[in-house]
mmCIF file of C-alpha atoms in Angstrom:
data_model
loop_
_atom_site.group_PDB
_atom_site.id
_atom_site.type_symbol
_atom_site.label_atom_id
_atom_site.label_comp_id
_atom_site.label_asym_id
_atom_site.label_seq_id
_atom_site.Cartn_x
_atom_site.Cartn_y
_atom_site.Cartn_z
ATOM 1 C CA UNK A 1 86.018 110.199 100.260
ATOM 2 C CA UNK A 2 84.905 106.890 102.152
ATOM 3 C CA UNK A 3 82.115 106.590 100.106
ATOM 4 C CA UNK A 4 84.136 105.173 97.332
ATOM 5 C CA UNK A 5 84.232 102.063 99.859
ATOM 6 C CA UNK A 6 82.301 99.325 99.081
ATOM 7 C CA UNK A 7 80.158 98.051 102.632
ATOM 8 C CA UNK A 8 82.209 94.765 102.312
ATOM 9 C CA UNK A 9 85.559 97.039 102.225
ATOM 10 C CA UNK A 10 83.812 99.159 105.458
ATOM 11 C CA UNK A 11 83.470 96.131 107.210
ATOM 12 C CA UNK A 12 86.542 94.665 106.434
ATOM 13 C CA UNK A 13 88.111 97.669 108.161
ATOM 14 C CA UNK A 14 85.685 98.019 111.118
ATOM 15 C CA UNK A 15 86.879 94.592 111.964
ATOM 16 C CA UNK A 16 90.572 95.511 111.138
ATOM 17 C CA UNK A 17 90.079 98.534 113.689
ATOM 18 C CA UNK A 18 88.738 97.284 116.202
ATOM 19 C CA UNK A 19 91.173 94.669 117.123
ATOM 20 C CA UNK A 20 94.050 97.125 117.112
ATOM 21 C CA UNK A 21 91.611 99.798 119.458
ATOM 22 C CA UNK A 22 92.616 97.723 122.456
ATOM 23 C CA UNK A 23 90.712 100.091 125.220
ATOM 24 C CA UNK A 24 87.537 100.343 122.932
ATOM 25 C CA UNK A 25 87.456 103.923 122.974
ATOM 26 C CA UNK A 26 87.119 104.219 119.523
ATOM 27 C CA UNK A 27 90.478 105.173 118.483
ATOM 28 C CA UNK A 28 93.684 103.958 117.405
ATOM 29 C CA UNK A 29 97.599 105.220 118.109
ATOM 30 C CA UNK A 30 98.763 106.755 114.751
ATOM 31 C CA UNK A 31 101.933 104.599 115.472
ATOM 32 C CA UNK A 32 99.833 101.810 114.783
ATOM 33 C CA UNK A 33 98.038 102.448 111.850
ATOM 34 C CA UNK A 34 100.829 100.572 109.507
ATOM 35 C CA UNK A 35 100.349 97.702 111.196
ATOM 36 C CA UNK A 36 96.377 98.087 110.479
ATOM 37 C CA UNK A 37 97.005 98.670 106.968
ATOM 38 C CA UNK A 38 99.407 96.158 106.485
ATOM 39 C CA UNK A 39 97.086 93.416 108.253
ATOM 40 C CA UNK A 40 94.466 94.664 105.666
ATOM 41 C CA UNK A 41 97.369 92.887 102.526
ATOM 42 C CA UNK A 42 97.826 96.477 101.874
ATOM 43 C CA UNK A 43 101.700 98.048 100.903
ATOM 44 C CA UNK A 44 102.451 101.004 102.277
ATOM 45 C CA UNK A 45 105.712 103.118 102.532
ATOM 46 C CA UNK A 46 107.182 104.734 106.244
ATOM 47 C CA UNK A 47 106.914 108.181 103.968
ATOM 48 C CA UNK A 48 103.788 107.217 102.644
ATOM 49 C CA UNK A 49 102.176 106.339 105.994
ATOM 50 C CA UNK A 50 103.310 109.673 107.227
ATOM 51 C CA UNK A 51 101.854 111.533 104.390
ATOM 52 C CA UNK A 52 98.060 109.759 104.969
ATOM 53 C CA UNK A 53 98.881 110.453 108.679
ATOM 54 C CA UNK A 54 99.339 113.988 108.859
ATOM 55 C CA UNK A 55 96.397 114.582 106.494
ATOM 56 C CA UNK A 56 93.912 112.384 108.640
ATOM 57 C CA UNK A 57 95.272 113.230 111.701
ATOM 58 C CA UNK A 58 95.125 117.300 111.496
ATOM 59 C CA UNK A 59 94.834 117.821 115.342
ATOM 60 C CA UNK A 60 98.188 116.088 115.838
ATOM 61 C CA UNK A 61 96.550 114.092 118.969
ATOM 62 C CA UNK A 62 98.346 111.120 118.029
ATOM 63 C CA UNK A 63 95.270 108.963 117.219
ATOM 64 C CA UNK A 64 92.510 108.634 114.875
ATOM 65 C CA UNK A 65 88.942 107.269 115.108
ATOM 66 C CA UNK A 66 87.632 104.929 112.409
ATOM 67 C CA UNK A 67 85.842 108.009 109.870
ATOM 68 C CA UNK A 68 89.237 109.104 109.617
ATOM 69 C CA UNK A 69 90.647 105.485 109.432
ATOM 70 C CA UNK A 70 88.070 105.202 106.365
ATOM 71 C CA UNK A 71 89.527 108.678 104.692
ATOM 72 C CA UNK A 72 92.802 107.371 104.811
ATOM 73 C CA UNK A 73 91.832 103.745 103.605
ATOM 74 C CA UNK A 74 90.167 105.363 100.821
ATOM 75 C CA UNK A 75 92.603 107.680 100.058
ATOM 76 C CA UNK A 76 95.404 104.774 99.577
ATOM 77 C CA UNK A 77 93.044 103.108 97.773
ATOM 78 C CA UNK A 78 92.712 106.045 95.158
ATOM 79 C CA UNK A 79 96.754 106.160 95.344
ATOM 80 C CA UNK A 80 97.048 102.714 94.258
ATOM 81 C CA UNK A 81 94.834 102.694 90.913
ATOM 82 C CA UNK A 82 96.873 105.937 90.488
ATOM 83 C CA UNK A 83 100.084 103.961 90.801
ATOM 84 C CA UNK A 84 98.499 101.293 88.213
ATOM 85 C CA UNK A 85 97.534 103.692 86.098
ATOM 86 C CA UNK A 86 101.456 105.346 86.067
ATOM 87 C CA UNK A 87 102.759 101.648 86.103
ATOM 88 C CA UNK A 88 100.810 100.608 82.808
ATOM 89 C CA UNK A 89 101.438 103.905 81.102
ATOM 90 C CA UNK A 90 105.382 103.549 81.699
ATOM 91 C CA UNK A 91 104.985 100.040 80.296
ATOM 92 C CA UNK A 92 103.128 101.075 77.162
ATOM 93 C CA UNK A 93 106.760 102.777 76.375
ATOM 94 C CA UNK A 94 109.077 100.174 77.810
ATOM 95 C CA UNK A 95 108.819 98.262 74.916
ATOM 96 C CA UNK A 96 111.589 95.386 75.985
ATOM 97 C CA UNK A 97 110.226 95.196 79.002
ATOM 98 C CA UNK A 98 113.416 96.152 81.236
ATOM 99 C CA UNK A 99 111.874 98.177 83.565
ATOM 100 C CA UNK A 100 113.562 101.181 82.388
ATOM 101 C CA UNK A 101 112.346 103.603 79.313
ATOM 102 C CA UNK A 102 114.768 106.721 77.720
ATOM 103 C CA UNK A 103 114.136 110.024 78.536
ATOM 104 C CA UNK A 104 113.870 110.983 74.996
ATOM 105 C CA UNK A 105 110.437 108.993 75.031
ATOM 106 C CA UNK A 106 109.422 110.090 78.363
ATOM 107 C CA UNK A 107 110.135 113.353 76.994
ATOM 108 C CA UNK A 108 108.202 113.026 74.267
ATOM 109 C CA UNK A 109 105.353 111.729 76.023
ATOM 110 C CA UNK A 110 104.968 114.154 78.474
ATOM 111 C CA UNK A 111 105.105 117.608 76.043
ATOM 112 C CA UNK A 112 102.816 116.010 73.198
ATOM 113 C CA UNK A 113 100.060 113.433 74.980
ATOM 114 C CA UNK A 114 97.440 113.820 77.946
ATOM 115 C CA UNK A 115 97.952 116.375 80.473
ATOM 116 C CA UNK A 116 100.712 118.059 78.392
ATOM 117 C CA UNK A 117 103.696 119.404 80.292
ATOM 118 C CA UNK A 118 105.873 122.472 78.692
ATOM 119 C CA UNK A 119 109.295 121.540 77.644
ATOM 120 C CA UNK A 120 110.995 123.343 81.140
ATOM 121 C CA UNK A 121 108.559 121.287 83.243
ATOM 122 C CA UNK A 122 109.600 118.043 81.527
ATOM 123 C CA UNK A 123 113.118 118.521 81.687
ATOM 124 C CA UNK A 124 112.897 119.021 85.335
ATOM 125 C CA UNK A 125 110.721 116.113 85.638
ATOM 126 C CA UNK A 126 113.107 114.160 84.231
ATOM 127 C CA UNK A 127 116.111 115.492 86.310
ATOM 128 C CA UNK A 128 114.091 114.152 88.908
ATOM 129 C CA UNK A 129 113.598 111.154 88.186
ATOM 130 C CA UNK A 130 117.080 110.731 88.207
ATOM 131 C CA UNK A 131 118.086 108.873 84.492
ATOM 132 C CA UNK A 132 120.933 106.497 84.707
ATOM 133 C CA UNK A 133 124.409 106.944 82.917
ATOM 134 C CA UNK A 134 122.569 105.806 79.281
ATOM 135 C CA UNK A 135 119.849 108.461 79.446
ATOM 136 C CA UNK A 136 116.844 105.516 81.133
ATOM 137 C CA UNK A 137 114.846 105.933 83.321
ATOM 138 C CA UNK A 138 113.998 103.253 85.831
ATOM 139 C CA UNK A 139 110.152 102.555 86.468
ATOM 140 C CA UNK A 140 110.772 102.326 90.532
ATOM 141 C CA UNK A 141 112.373 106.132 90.703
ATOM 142 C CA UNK A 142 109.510 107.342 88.383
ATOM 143 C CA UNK A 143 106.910 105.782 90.727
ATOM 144 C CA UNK A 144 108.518 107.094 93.566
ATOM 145 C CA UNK A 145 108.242 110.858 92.205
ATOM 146 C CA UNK A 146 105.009 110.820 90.268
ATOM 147 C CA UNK A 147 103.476 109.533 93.716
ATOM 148 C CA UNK A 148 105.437 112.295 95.733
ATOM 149 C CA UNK A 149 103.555 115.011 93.809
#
């Protein structure tokens, strides 16, 4: 997975690493990996963070060393042209532009286009996503579940 990394992105992170791996030992404290990422002008959620954690960090010894640093770096990376990707698809269908699209059209979209989803599985996607009292659904609660899955 971290050779999707560019060796400008690799170094970037090295250098990222390091300062945080105070006793040089080549790790760093999973409670500080936020703070790594963050530093690195990268957005990431306390549920997200957890999520990248527990898959990098399968021992549960409460650190990681900087391959696994790169897995997870990598891995958020793929996340967030995923979340683009979701972003500019909802967008395509909210056609004011209110951040919100009906679940009709979701609906729609998700039984006749792409990956198509049976009618059953997009109904309960869209119970999910929990539609407002008009039948919309907001673009921030879809992002939320399409990234959970």
């Amino acid at each position: 997975m971290s050779s999707q990394l560019s060796e400008q992105q690799i170094s970037e992170y090295k250098d990222a690493f390091s300062l945080f791996d105070k006793d040089q030992d080549g790790s760093i404290d999973t409670s500080e990996i936020g703070t790594v990422i963050r530093s690195l002008n990268q957005n990431i959620s306390q549920r997200e963070l957890k999520d990248l954690i527990k898959e990098v960090d399968t021992s549960n010894k409460g650190s990681i060393d900087f391959p696994e640093f790169l897995t997870m770096m990598a891995r958020k990376l793929k996340d967030g042209d995923h979340a683009t990707d979701i972003k500019q698809a909802f967008n395509i269908f909210d056609e004011k532009k209110t951040g919100t699209i009906s679940a009709k059209d979701l609906k729609h979209v998700l039984t006749s286009m792409g990956e198509k989803l049976t009618v059953e599985e997009a109904d309960q996607l869209i119970k999910d996503a929990n539609p407002d009292a008009q039948g919309r659904i907001h673009l921030d609660d879809f992002m939320r579940l399409m990234l959970a899955k």
